[in-house]
CSV table of C-alpha atoms and ligand atoms in Angstrom, one decimal:
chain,number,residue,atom,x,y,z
Z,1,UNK,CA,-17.4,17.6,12.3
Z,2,UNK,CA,-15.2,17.9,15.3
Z,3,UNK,CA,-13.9,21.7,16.4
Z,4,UNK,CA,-10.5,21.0,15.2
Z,5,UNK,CA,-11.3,19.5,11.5
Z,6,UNK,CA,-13.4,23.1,10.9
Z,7,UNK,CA,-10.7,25.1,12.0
Z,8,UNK,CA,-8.6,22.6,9.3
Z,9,UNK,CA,-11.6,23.1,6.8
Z,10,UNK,CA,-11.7,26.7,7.2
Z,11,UNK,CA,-8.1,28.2,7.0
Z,12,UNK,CA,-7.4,27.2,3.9
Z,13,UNK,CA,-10.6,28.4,2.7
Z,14,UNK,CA,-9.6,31.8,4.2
Z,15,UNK,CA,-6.5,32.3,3.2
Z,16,UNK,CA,-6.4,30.6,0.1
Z,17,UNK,CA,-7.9,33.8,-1.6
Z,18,UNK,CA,-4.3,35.2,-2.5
Z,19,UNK,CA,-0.8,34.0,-3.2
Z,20,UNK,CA,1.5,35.7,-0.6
Z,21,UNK,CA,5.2,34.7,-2.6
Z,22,UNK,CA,3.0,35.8,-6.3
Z,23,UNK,CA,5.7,36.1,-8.7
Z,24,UNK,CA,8.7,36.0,-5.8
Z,25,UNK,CA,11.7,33.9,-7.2
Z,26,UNK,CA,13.3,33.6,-4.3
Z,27,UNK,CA,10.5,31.4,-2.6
Z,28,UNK,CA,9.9,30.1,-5.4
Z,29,UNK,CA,13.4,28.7,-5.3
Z,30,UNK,CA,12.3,27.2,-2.3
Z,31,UNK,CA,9.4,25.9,-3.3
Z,32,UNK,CA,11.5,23.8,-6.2
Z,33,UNK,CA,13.5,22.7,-3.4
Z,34,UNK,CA,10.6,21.0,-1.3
Z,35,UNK,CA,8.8,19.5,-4.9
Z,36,UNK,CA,11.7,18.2,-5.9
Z,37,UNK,CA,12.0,16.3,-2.3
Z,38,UNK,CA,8.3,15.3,-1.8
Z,39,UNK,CA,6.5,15.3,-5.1
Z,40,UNK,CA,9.2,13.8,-7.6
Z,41,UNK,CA,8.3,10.8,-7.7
Z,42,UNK,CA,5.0,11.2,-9.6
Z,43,UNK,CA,5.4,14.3,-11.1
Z,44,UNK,CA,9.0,14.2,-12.2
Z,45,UNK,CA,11.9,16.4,-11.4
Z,46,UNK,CA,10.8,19.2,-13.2
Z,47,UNK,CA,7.0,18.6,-13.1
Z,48,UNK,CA,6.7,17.5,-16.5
Z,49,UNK,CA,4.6,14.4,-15.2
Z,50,UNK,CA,5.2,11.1,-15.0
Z,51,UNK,CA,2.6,9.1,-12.8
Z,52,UNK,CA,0.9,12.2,-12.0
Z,53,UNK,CA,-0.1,14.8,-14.6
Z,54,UNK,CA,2.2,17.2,-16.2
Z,55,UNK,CA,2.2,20.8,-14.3
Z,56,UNK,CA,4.1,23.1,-16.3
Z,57,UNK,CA,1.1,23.8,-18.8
Z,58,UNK,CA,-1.0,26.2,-17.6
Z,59,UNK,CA,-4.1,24.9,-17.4
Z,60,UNK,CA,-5.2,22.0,-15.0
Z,61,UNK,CA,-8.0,19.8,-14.3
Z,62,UNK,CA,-8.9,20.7,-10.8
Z,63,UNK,CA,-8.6,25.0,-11.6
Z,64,UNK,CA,-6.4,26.9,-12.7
Z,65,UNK,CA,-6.0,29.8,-10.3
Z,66,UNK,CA,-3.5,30.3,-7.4
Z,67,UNK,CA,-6.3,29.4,-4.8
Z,68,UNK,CA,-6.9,26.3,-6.7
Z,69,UNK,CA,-3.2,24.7,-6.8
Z,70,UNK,CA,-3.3,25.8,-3.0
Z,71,UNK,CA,-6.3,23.8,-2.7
Z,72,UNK,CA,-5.3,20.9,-4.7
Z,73,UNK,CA,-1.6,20.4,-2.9
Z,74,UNK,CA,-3.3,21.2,1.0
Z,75,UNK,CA,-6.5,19.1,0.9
Z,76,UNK,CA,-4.9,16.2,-2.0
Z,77,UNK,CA,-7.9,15.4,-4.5
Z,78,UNK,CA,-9.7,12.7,-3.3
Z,79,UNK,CA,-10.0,9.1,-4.8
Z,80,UNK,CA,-6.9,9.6,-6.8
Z,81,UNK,CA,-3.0,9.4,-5.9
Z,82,UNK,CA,-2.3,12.7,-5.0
Z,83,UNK,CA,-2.2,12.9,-1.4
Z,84,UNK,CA,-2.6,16.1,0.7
Z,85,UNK,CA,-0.2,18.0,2.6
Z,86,UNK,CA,-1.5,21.0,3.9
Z,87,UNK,CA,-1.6,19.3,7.6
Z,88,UNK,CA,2.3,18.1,7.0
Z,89,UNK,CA,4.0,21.2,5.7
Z,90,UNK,CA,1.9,24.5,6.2
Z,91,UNK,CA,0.4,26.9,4.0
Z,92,UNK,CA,3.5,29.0,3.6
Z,93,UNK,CA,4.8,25.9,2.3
Z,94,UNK,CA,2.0,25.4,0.4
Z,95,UNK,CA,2.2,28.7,-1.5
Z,96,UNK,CA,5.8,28.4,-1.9
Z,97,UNK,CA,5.1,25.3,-4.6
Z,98,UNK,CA,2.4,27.1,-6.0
Z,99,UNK,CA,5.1,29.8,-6.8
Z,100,UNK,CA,7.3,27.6,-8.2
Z,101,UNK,CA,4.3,25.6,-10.2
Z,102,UNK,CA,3.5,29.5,-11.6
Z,103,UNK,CA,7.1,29.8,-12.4
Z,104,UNK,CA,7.8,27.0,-14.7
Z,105,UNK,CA,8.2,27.8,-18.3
Z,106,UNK,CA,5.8,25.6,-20.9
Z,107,UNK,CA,7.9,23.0,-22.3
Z,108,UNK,CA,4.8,21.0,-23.0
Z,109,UNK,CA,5.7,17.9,-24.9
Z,110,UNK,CA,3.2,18.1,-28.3
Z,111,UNK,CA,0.5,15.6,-28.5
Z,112,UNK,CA,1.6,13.6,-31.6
Z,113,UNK,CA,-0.6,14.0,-34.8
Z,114,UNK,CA,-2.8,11.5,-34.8
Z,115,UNK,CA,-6.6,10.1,-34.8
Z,116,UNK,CA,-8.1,9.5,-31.0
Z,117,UNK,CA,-11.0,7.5,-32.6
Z,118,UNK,CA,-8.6,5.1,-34.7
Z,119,UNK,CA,-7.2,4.7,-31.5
Z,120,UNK,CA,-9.7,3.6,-29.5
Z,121,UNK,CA,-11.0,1.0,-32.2
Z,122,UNK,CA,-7.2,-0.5,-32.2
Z,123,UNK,CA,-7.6,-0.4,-28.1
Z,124,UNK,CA,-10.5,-2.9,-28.5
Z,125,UNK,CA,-9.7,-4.9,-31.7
Z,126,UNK,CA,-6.1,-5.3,-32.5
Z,127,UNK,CA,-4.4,-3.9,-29.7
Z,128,UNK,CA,-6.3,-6.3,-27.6
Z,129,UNK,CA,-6.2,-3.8,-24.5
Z,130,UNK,CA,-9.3,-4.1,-23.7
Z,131,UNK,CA,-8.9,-7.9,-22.4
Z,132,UNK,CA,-7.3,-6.5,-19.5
Z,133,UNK,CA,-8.3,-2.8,-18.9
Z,134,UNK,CA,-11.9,-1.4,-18.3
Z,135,UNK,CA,-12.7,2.3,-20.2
Z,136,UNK,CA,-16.3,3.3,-18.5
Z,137,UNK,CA,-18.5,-0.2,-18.8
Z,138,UNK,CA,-16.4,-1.8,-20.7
Z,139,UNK,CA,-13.2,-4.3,-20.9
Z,140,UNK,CA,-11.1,-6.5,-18.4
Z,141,UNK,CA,-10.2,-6.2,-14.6
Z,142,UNK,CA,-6.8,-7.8,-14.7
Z,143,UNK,CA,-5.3,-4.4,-15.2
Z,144,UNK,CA,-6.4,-1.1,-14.0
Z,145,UNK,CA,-9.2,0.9,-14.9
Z,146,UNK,CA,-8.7,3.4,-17.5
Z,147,UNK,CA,-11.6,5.7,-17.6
Z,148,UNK,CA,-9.6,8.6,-16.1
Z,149,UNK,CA,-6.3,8.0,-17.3
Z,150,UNK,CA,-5.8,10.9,-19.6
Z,151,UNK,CA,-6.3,12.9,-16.7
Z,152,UNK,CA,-3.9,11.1,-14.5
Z,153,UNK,CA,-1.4,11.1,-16.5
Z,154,UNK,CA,1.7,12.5,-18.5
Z,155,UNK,CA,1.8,11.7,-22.4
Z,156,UNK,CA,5.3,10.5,-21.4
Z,157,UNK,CA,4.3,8.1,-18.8
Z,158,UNK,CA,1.9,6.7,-21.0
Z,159,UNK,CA,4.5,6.3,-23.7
Z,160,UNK,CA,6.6,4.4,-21.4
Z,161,UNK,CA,3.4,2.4,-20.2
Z,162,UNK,CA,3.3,1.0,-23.9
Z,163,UNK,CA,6.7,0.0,-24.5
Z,164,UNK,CA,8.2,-0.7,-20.9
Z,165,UNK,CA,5.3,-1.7,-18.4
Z,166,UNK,CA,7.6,-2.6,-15.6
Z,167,UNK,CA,9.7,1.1,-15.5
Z,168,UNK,CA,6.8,2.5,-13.2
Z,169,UNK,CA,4.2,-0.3,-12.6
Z,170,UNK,CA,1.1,0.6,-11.1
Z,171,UNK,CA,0.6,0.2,-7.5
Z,172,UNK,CA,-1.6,-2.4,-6.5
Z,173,UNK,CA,-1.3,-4.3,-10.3
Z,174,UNK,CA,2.1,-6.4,-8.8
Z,175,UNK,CA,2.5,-10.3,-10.0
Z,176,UNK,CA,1.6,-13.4,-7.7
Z,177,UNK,CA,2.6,-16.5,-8.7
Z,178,UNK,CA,1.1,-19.5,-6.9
Z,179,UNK,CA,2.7,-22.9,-7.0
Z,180,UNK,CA,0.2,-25.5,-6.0
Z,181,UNK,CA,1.5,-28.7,-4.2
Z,182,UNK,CA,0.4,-30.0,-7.6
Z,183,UNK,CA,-0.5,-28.7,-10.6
Z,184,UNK,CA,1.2,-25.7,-12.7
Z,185,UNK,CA,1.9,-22.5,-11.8
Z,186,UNK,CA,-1.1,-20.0,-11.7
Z,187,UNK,CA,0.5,-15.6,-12.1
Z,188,UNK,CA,-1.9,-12.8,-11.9
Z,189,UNK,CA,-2.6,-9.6,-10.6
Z,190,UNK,CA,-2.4,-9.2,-7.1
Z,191,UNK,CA,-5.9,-8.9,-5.4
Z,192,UNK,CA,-5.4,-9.4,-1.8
Z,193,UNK,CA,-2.2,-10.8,-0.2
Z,194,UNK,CA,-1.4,-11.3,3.5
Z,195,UNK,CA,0.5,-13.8,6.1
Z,196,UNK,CA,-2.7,-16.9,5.1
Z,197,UNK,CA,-3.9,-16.1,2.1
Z,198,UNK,CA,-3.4,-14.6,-1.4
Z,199,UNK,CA,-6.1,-13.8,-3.8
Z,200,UNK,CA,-5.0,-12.5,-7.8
Z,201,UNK,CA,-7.2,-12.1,-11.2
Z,202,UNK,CA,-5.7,-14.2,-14.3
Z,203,UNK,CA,-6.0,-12.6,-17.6
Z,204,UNK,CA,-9.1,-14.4,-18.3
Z,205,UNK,CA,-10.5,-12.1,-15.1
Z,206,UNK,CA,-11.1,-15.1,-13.2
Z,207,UNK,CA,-10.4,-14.3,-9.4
Z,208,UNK,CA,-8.1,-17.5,-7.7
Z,209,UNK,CA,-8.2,-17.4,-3.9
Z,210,UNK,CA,-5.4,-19.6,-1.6
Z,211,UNK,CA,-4.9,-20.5,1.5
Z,212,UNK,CA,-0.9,-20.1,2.1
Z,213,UNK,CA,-1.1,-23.7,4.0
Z,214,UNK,CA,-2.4,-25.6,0.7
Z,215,UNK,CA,0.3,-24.3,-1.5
Z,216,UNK,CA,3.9,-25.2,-2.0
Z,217,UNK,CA,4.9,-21.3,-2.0
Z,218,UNK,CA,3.3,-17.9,-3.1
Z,219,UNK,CA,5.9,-15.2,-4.6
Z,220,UNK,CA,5.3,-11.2,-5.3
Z,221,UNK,CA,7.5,-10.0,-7.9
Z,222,UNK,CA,7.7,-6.2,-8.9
Z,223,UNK,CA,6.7,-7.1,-12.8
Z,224,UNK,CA,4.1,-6.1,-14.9
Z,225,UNK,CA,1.3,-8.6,-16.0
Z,226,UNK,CA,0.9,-6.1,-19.3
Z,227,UNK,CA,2.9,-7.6,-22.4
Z,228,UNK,CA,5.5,-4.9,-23.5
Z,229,UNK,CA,4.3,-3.4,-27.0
Z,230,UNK,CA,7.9,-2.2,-28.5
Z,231,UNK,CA,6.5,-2.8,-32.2
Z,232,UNK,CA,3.3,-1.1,-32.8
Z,233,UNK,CA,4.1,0.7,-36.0
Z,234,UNK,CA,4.4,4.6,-35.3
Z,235,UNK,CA,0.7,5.8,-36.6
Z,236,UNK,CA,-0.9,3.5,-34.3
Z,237,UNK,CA,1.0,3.9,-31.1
Z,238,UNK,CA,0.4,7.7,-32.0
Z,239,UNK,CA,-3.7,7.0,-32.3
Z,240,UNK,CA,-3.4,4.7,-29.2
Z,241,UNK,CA,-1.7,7.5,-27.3
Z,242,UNK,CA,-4.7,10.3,-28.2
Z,243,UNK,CA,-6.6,7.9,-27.5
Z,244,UNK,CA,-5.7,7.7,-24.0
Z,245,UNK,CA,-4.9,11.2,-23.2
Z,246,UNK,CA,-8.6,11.9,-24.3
Z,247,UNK,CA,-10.1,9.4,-21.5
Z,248,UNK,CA,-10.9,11.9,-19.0
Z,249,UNK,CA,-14.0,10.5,-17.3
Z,250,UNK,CA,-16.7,12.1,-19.5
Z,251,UNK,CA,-19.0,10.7,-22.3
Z,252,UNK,CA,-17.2,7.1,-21.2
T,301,LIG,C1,1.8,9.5,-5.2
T,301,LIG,C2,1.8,10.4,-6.4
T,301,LIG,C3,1.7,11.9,-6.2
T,301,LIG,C4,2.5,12.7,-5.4
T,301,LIG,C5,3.6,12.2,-4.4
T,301,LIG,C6,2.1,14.0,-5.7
T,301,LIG,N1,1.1,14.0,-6.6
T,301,LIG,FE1,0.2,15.7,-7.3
T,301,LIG,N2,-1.1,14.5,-8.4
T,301,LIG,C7,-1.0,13.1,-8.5
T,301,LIG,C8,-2.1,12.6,-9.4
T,301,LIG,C9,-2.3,11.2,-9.8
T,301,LIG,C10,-2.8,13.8,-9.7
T,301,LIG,C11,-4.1,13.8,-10.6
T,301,LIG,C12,-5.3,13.9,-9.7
T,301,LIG,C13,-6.6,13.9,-10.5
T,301,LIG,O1,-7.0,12.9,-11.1
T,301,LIG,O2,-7.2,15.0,-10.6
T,301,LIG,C14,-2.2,14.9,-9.1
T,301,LIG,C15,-2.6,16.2,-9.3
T,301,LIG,C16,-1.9,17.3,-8.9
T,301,LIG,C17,-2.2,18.7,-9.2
T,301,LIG,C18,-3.4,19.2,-10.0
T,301,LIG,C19,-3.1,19.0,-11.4
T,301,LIG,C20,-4.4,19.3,-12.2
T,301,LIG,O3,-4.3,19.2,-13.5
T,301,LIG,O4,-5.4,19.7,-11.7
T,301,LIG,C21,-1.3,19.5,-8.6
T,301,LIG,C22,-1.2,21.0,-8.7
T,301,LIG,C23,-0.3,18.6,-7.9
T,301,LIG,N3,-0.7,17.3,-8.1
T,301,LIG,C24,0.8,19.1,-7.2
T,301,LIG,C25,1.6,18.2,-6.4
T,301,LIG,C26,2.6,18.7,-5.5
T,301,LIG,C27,3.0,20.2,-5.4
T,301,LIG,C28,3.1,17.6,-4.9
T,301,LIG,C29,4.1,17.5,-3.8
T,301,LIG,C30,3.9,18.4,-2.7
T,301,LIG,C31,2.4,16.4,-5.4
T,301,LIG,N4,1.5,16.9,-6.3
T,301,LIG,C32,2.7,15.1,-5.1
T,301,LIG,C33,0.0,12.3,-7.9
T,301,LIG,C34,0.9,12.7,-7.0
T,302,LIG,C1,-2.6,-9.1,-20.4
T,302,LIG,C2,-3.2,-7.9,-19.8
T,302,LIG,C3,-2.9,-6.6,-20.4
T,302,LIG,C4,-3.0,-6.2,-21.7
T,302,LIG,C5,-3.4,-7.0,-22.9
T,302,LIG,C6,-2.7,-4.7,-21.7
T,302,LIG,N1,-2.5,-4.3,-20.4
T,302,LIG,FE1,-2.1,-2.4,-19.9
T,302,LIG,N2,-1.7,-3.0,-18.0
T,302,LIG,C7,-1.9,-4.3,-17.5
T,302,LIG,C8,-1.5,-4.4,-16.1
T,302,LIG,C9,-1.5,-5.6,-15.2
T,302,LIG,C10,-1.0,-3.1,-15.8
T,302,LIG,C11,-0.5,-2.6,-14.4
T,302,LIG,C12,0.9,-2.9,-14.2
T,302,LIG,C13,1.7,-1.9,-14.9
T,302,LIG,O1,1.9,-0.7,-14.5
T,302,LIG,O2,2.3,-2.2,-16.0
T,302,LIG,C14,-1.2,-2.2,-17.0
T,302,LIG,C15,-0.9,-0.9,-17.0
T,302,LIG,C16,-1.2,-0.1,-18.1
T,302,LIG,C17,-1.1,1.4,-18.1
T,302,LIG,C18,-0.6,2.2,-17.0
T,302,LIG,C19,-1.8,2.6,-16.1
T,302,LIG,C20,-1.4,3.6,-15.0
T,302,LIG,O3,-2.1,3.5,-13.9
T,302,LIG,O4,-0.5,4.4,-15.2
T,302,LIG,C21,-1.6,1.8,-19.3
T,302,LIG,C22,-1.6,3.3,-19.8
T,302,LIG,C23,-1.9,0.7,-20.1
T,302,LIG,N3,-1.7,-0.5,-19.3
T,302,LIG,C24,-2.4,0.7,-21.4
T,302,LIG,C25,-2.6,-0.4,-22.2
T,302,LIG,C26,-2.9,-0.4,-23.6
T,302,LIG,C27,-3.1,0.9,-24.4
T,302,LIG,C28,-2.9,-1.7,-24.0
T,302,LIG,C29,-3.1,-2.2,-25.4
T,302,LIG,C30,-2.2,-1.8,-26.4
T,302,LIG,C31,-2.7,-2.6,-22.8
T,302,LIG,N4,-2.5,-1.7,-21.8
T,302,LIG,C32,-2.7,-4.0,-22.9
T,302,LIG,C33,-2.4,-5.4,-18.2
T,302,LIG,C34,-2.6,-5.4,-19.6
């Protein structure tokens, strides 16, 4: 390691032992300011969640103390979406979000009642989900991998996933559709796509690979591959919904 990225590894380790705004509402005003500017957009205005998880509960997956929210929005958590921004902004910045995080009121939306394990056997049987999404060793790579997404997260967002794929569509899960010189139209998932060639997964998790010179044209379009389900009846969206919120990477 380089001089510089130990002095970067160490600060926040030293300073991360106490919150220097703790229970200030006047930076934590600030801090509300700065989330709402830079980290809206996946965990919602008022960090109830949406594509990230919901931050006004309490308790959270990577700790639960000041140090570890400091931790989590300097350094990002690797692997996942959440980026870091420690080098960006600065601790005091830093802390000031942590304030405001501390601040927020629980407003937690209840987990419906429900049954996670009728839930998971409508995921692979009825539901059909598992054609298309992988939980641990098993299912389909058209879609994305599910294993963690009760940690990822909000209950809400994966409401809306259900019943309107293309509000907030994953990134990297975009259609391609490939029109051949002859032959139908072939849409999937996008798996690689640059100026020569494009590359997607149909829903039978084949893998199609084209040159851009052999085909007649090659579109990206900002849908979902994932069939809206607007009609489940309520019990089993409810079990489906458990069902996901309780894939968290363990026992999968
Ligand atoms: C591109 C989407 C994205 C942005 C932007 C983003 N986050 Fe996150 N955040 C996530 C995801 C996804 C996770 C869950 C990571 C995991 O799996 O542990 C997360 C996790 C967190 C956690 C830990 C929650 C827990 O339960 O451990 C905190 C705290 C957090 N984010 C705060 C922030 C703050 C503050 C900002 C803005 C400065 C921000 N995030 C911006 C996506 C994002
Ligand atoms: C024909 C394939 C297909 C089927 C069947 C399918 N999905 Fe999806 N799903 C996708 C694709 C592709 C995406 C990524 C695009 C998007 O965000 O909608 C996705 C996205 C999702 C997401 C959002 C993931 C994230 O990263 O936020 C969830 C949750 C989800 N699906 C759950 C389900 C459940 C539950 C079922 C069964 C009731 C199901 N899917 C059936 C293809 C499918």
């Amino acid at each position: 390691m380089s001089r510089t990225r130990w002095i970067l590894f160490l600060c926040p380790l030293l300073l991360a032992a106490q919150n220097p705004f703790a229970g200030n509402a006047t930076e934590a005003d600030a801090g509300r300011g700065l989330f709402r500017i830079l980290c809206r957009p996946c965990h919602g205005i008022a960090a109830q969640g949406g594509r990230g998880p919901d931050l006004t509960l309490g308790v959270y997956n990577n700790g639960n103390s000041d140090s570890d929210l400091f931790r989590v929005i300097f350094h990002g958590v690797p692997g996942t979406e959440m980026p870091s921004y420690g080098a960006r902004i600065g601790d005091d910045n830093v802390w000031r979000m942590v304030t405001y995080i501390r601040s927020l009121t629980t407003r937690k939306e209840t987990p419906p009642p429900g049954d996670p394990a009728a839930g998971e056997a409508f995921f692979w049987t009825k539901g059909g989900c598992g054609a298309c999404h992988i939980v641990g060793r098993r299912g389909g790579a058209m879609g994305p991998d599910l294993t963690r997404i009760g940690r990822k997260r909000s209950l809400q967002h994966l409401r809306q996933s259900l019943t309107d794929p293309n509000a907030d569509l994953t990134p990297g899960y975009y259609r391609i559709t490939v029109t051949p010189r002859s032959g139908p139209k072939i849409a999937g998932t996008q798996r690689n796509l640059d100026n020569f060639t494009a590359e997607l997964m149909t829903p039978d998790g084949k893998v199609h690979f084209f040159d851009r010179e052999a085909v007649a044209s090659i579109e990206r379009d900002y849908v979902s591959m994932m069939p809206a389900y607007r009609n489940l009846n309520p019990q089993d969206a409810n079990n489906l919904l458990l069902y996901l919120l309780s894939l968290r990477g363990e026992n999968q």
